[in-house]
Amino acid sequence: MPNNNISLIEKILYSVEKPGRYVGGEHNQIVKDWEAVDVRWCLVFPDVYDIGQANLGLAILYQILNAEETILAERSFAPWVDMEVEMRRHQIPLFSLESKQNLKDFDILGITLPYESIYTNVLNILDLAGIPQLSSERTQGDPLILGGGQACYNPEPMADFFDAFAIGEGEEVSLEITHAYRDWKISGKSRNELLLDLAQIPGVYVPSIYDVTYNPDGTIAGVLPNQPDVPEKISKRIVASLPTHPSKFLVPNVEIVHDRMSVEIMRGCTRGCRFCHAGMVNRPVRQRSVEEILPVIENGLNATGFEEVSLLSLSSSDHTEILELTQKVHEIFHDRNLSFSLPSLRIESFSIDLMDELKELKPGGGFTLAPEAATERMRAVINKPLNDEDFYQTVSKIFENGWRSLKLYYMIGLPTETMEDVDAILQAGIKVQQIGRRIIGKSVKVHLGIASLIPKPHTPFQWLAVQRPETIQEKLDNLKAGTRKAGIKMSYNIPESTLLESWLSRGDRRLGAVIKRAWENGAKFDAWGERDNLQIWRNAFESQNLDPDYYAFRERSLNEVLPWDHIDIGVRKSFLKRDYEWSLQERTREDCRNTCFACGILDAFVDQRPPETICYWGCP
Amino acid sequence: MLLGVPMNNIPVRIRVRYSKVGNLRFIGHLDTQRLFERALRRSGLPLRYTQGFKKHIRLNLASALPLGFISTAELLDFWLGEPIEEQEIWQRLQSALPLEIRINDLKQVENVLPSLQASLLSSEYKITLPKLVTSEQFQQKLEQLLAQPGIPISRRDKTIDYKPLILGYSISTEESVVNLRLSSTPTGNARPDDLLQLLGIDPANCMIERVGLNF
């Protein structure tokens, strides 16, 4: 296909900020012959290049799809505001980075939804690409608009805009979708028949063939298929063993966030923190062995030249071979002027041993811990149990081993929380500061990071009301006054800034019209603080006769049909319910790799479980 | 007693002349520096690093090439920990670089030479003018400008006089192509796009190429 875009694109690049975002051409980029393949994917991350390019999911799918001779996969991102103005002025449709083809000319747009605040960007991208935003308005020649990613475990708010969603892990299902698409393309059947074909693939949710009905009070009566022979519930997909890790990562030419090589050492988490969406939806735990990880690092470094490596997982200390891994990493890489990071360490002295292994390989001077709550009672409520004594012992050991700066993450707005629980955060900060001063002999840096709880779908907290901004503000003010006096640094989000996430994350299908209206009235890049879109959103809710408070501040009844109940993550709703009740009783569950609490994940996927020699699963 | 630095530990200084073209003209100076650091790491050459907590590859680019310009004349020094055949360095580095950066020359130079930035005097630019502007018109406009007592250009909070920084110009035999020689010292650095703007020519409609660095 001839490409008329290129010279015009090059011209407008002279008048935008950071033009390197739009040119592609990174080392390890894959450009295939457009005419020589059967199915053409564009992987779309609906945020700016600087934010999206580091995404590991994108790298994984880019590798998997391009590994097939008959498939090509290119990339596209949301253009920043200045670029959008130029594109609209010169009528340049949104294009891919690799071959600068119009998005409209691809077969499949795989759009990732990692978080809710980029929903309006999706609409903007479809508009910039000249593709009808509503699935119902798209016709035969339009690309298939396919969603995926962590926010899709509640696909309903975005259901109007997507033809299909891939629920769960995309490694295998993306190829199955491609093959079904290719068969359909050859068959010459209608677009509706494509959607019906796709709905037969496990893990694929085609929202237009499910109808939502409502009760008089506005709650959901049910979500049911309007076609025969499609499943009532859509079970998420998992990969039984973690597939070959990519190592030929794209090396960005312009500076991006997380500008380093990420290696996923483990997926899932067995700790069961009740606020944690990732911990519930990414079960079961699967890990890569040390023998598998080390060559990925070695080959990745040789292929990219990155100077920093991040060993990713939800809970690094829980990898069964983590000590051996850090020792080997130290042994092999210590003299290569690299740095390694190991995020998400548990609060125990073992974590310090791990960091000591990486000490001369680590990027900054600080240590980070996430107790999440400052009283033992509160930590029992959220199921992140930890004795105060163990906490302060770990803190002492951190300072004894030479760290002079400690960042502590806490949450507020938790269920049953009192002002004493909030004050305890400040008291903990002060005590840590004193311990540091005693051990180091001079003042240490203590930094408190405060987040407020946004209850997420598929977690034991999914029924909770969000605490109102006024209440959160009062708690923050208390902490702010105390930390200022004590000389402790504190960072936090303005309470209003989390409202949008509260509305959308547990939204239902009616929010589609709200999202569309908000976009029409100028909302985009909602995660960027400088663009204050909140009033636009409130007006958009009003225009649809919906109350945003209904979504944020309403406690759901335990018997209610939740908008995402037809999406099956493997963990049973009855388990989440019981866990929520336990939470209110301050009853904890230990690490479930020791004791199975029958959350349901093993029953859902027991047939797929491989022998331990192939892939370790965290389930007992 | 002071320990002598072993003979084999004397850094080997390598100077590269390279072209930067195509899409890479949209990659700025600091990004270009990082691009070279990563290409050098990929090359597997025995690199020298700077001292300090966070170690960087010892690397020195002659002059920042403004965003949007292409060049056939960029210069870069880096240092190796041991001597290697120039031909091998050339081949290993080139194969680690993106296609739009091409090595034109590579050789070992004396360690005692001053840094590239410190010794750079001026840059040569070749400018392909927009379709509607002829070389003669350009010349006329430039001469009118130079006839004035000073050519003030404001940059950030200060004003600089471009008149002494315009060191030479000529009209090429190629249609609509002119050549400029502009000062590129730390105290007096002139940009061709600033000058074009002053002449009422939109630099976005020109192709600006750096073709020489003078020391």
mmCIF file with all atom_site columns, C-alpha atoms in Angstrom, chain A residues 10-11 13-14 19-20 23 25 27 100 251-255 259 301-308 336-339 362-364, chain B residues 23-27 31-32 34-35 37-39 41-42 49 53-55 67-69 95-98 202-207:
data_model
loop_
_atom_site.group_PDB
_atom_site.id
_atom_site.type_symbol
_atom_site.label_atom_id
_atom_site.label_alt_id
_atom_site.label_comp_id
_atom_site.label_asym_id
_atom_site.label_entity_id
_atom_site.label_seq_id
_atom_site.pdbx_PDB_ins_code
_atom_site.Cartn_x
_atom_site.Cartn_y
_atom_site.Cartn_z
_atom_site.occupancy
_atom_site.B_iso_or_equiv
_atom_site.pdbx_formal_charge
_atom_site.auth_seq_id
_atom_site.auth_comp_id
_atom_site.auth_asym_id
_atom_site.auth_atom_id
_atom_site.pdbx_PDB_model_num
ATOM 1  C CA . GLU A 1 10  ? 7.869  14.885 8.815  1.00 0.00 ? 10  GLU A CA 1
ATOM 2  C CA . LYS A 1 11  ? 6.842  18.443 8.160  1.00 0.00 ? 11  LYS A CA 1
ATOM 3  C CA . LEU A 1 13  ? 7.293  17.199 13.433 1.00 0.00 ? 13  LEU A CA 1
ATOM 4  C CA . TYR A 1 14  ? 9.236  20.466 13.220 1.00 0.00 ? 14  TYR A CA 1
ATOM 5  C CA . PRO A 1 19  ? 9.159  14.804 17.912 1.00 0.00 ? 19  PRO A CA 1
ATOM 6  C CA . GLY A 1 20  ? 11.160 11.641 18.601 1.00 0.00 ? 20  GLY A CA 1
ATOM 7  C CA . VAL A 1 23  ? 9.156  8.556  14.469 1.00 0.00 ? 23  VAL A CA 1
ATOM 8  C CA . GLY A 1 25  ? 12.986 3.545  14.234 1.00 0.00 ? 25  GLY A CA 1
ATOM 9  C CA . HIS A 1 27  ? 16.884 -0.409 17.729 1.00 0.00 ? 27  HIS A CA 1
ATOM 10 C CA . LYS A 1 100 ? 3.433  5.190  9.228  1.00 0.00 ? 100 LYS A CA 1
ATOM 11 C CA . VAL A 1 251 ? 15.521 0.610  22.761 1.00 0.00 ? 251 VAL A CA 1
ATOM 12 C CA . PRO A 1 252 ? 13.794 3.988  22.852 1.00 0.00 ? 252 PRO A CA 1
ATOM 13 C CA . ASN A 1 253 ? 15.564 6.881  21.169 1.00 0.00 ? 253 ASN A CA 1
ATOM 14 C CA . VAL A 1 254 ? 13.991 9.462  23.454 1.00 0.00 ? 254 VAL A CA 1
ATOM 15 C CA . GLU A 1 255 ? 13.846 9.391  27.224 1.00 0.00 ? 255 GLU A CA 1
ATOM 16 C CA . ASP A 1 259 ? 13.779 3.604  30.660 1.00 0.00 ? 259 ASP A CA 1
ATOM 17 C CA . LEU A 1 301 ? 21.635 -6.617 27.751 1.00 0.00 ? 301 LEU A CA 1
ATOM 18 C CA . ASN A 1 302 ? 23.585 -7.707 24.678 1.00 0.00 ? 302 ASN A CA 1
ATOM 19 C CA . ALA A 1 303 ? 20.647 -6.902 22.439 1.00 0.00 ? 303 ALA A CA 1
ATOM 20 C CA . THR A 1 304 ? 19.773 -3.538 23.949 1.00 0.00 ? 304 THR A CA 1
ATOM 21 C CA . GLY A 1 305 ? 22.713 -1.945 25.749 1.00 0.00 ? 305 GLY A CA 1
ATOM 22 C CA . PHE A 1 306 ? 20.444 -0.938 28.635 1.00 0.00 ? 306 PHE A CA 1
ATOM 23 C CA . GLU A 1 307 ? 22.296 0.119  31.776 1.00 0.00 ? 307 GLU A CA 1
ATOM 24 C CA . GLU A 1 308 ? 19.545 -0.795 34.225 1.00 0.00 ? 308 GLU A CA 1
ATOM 25 C CA . ARG A 1 336 ? 29.656 -4.333 34.235 1.00 0.00 ? 336 ARG A CA 1
ATOM 26 C CA . ASN A 1 337 ? 28.594 -0.891 35.484 1.00 0.00 ? 337 ASN A CA 1
ATOM 27 C CA . LEU A 1 338 ? 24.932 -1.848 35.600 1.00 0.00 ? 338 LEU A CA 1
ATOM 28 C CA . SER A 1 339 ? 22.221 -1.316 38.141 1.00 0.00 ? 339 SER A CA 1
ATOM 29 C CA . LYS A 1 362 ? 21.473 -0.748 42.746 1.00 0.00 ? 362 LYS A CA 1
ATOM 30 C CA . PRO A 1 363 ? 20.356 2.519  41.236 1.00 0.00 ? 363 PRO A CA 1
ATOM 31 C CA . GLY A 1 364 ? 19.627 4.846  44.124 1.00 0.00 ? 364 GLY A CA 1
ATOM 32 C CA . ASN B 2 23  ? 14.170 10.130 11.409 1.00 0.00 ? 23  ASN B CA 1
ATOM 33 C CA . LEU B 2 24  ? 17.100 10.447 13.766 1.00 0.00 ? 24  LEU B CA 1
ATOM 34 C CA . ARG B 2 25  ? 17.164 14.178 13.041 1.00 0.00 ? 25  ARG B CA 1
ATOM 35 C CA . PHE B 2 26  ? 14.233 14.319 15.457 1.00 0.00 ? 26  PHE B CA 1
ATOM 36 C CA . ILE B 2 27  ? 16.357 12.935 18.290 1.00 0.00 ? 27  ILE B CA 1
ATOM 37 C CA . ASP B 2 31  ? 19.056 11.460 23.546 1.00 0.00 ? 31  ASP B CA 1
ATOM 38 C CA . THR B 2 32  ? 21.797 11.081 20.926 1.00 0.00 ? 32  THR B CA 1
ATOM 39 C CA . ARG B 2 34  ? 22.312 8.030  25.346 1.00 0.00 ? 34  ARG B CA 1
ATOM 40 C CA . LEU B 2 35  ? 21.830 6.356  21.989 1.00 0.00 ? 35  LEU B CA 1
ATOM 41 C CA . GLU B 2 37  ? 26.083 4.902  25.153 1.00 0.00 ? 37  GLU B CA 1
ATOM 42 C CA . ARG B 2 38  ? 23.710 2.039  24.476 1.00 0.00 ? 38  ARG B CA 1
ATOM 43 C CA . ALA B 2 39  ? 25.165 1.292  21.040 1.00 0.00 ? 39  ALA B CA 1
ATOM 44 C CA . ARG B 2 41  ? 27.407 -1.233 25.234 1.00 0.00 ? 41  ARG B CA 1
ATOM 45 C CA . ARG B 2 42  ? 25.879 -3.416 22.535 1.00 0.00 ? 42  ARG B CA 1
ATOM 46 C CA . TYR B 2 49  ? 33.689 4.651  32.381 1.00 0.00 ? 49  TYR B CA 1
ATOM 47 C CA . PHE B 2 53  ? 28.622 6.711  42.143 1.00 0.00 ? 53  PHE B CA 1
ATOM 48 C CA . LYS B 2 54  ? 26.722 6.327  38.921 1.00 0.00 ? 54  LYS B CA 1
ATOM 49 C CA . LYS B 2 55  ? 29.216 5.374  36.269 1.00 0.00 ? 55  LYS B CA 1
ATOM 50 C CA . LEU B 2 67  ? 16.561 18.974 16.601 1.00 0.00 ? 67  LEU B CA 1
ATOM 51 C CA . GLY B 2 68  ? 15.465 18.621 12.999 1.00 0.00 ? 68  GLY B CA 1
ATOM 52 C CA . PHE B 2 69  ? 18.884 19.100 11.361 1.00 0.00 ? 69  PHE B CA 1
ATOM 53 C CA . SER B 2 95  ? 26.703 -2.877 13.476 1.00 0.00 ? 95  SER B CA 1
ATOM 54 C CA . ALA B 2 96  ? 25.370 -1.774 16.888 1.00 0.00 ? 96  ALA B CA 1
ATOM 55 C CA . LEU B 2 97  ? 24.148 1.583  15.575 1.00 0.00 ? 97  LEU B CA 1
ATOM 56 C CA . PRO B 2 98  ? 20.819 2.360  13.957 1.00 0.00 ? 98  PRO B CA 1
ATOM 57 C CA . ASP B 2 202 ? 10.370 29.356 7.802  1.00 0.00 ? 202 ASP B CA 1
ATOM 58 C CA . PRO B 2 203 ? 13.124 26.935 8.841  1.00 0.00 ? 203 PRO B CA 1
ATOM 59 C CA . ALA B 2 204 ? 10.553 24.092 8.910  1.00 0.00 ? 204 ALA B CA 1
ATOM 60 C CA . ASN B 2 205 ? 10.337 24.459 5.125  1.00 0.00 ? 205 ASN B CA 1
ATOM 61 C CA . CYS B 2 206 ? 14.115 24.181 4.671  1.00 0.00 ? 206 CYS B CA 1
ATOM 62 C CA . MET B 2 207 ? 16.377 21.176 4.799  1.00 0.00 ? 207 MET B CA 1
#
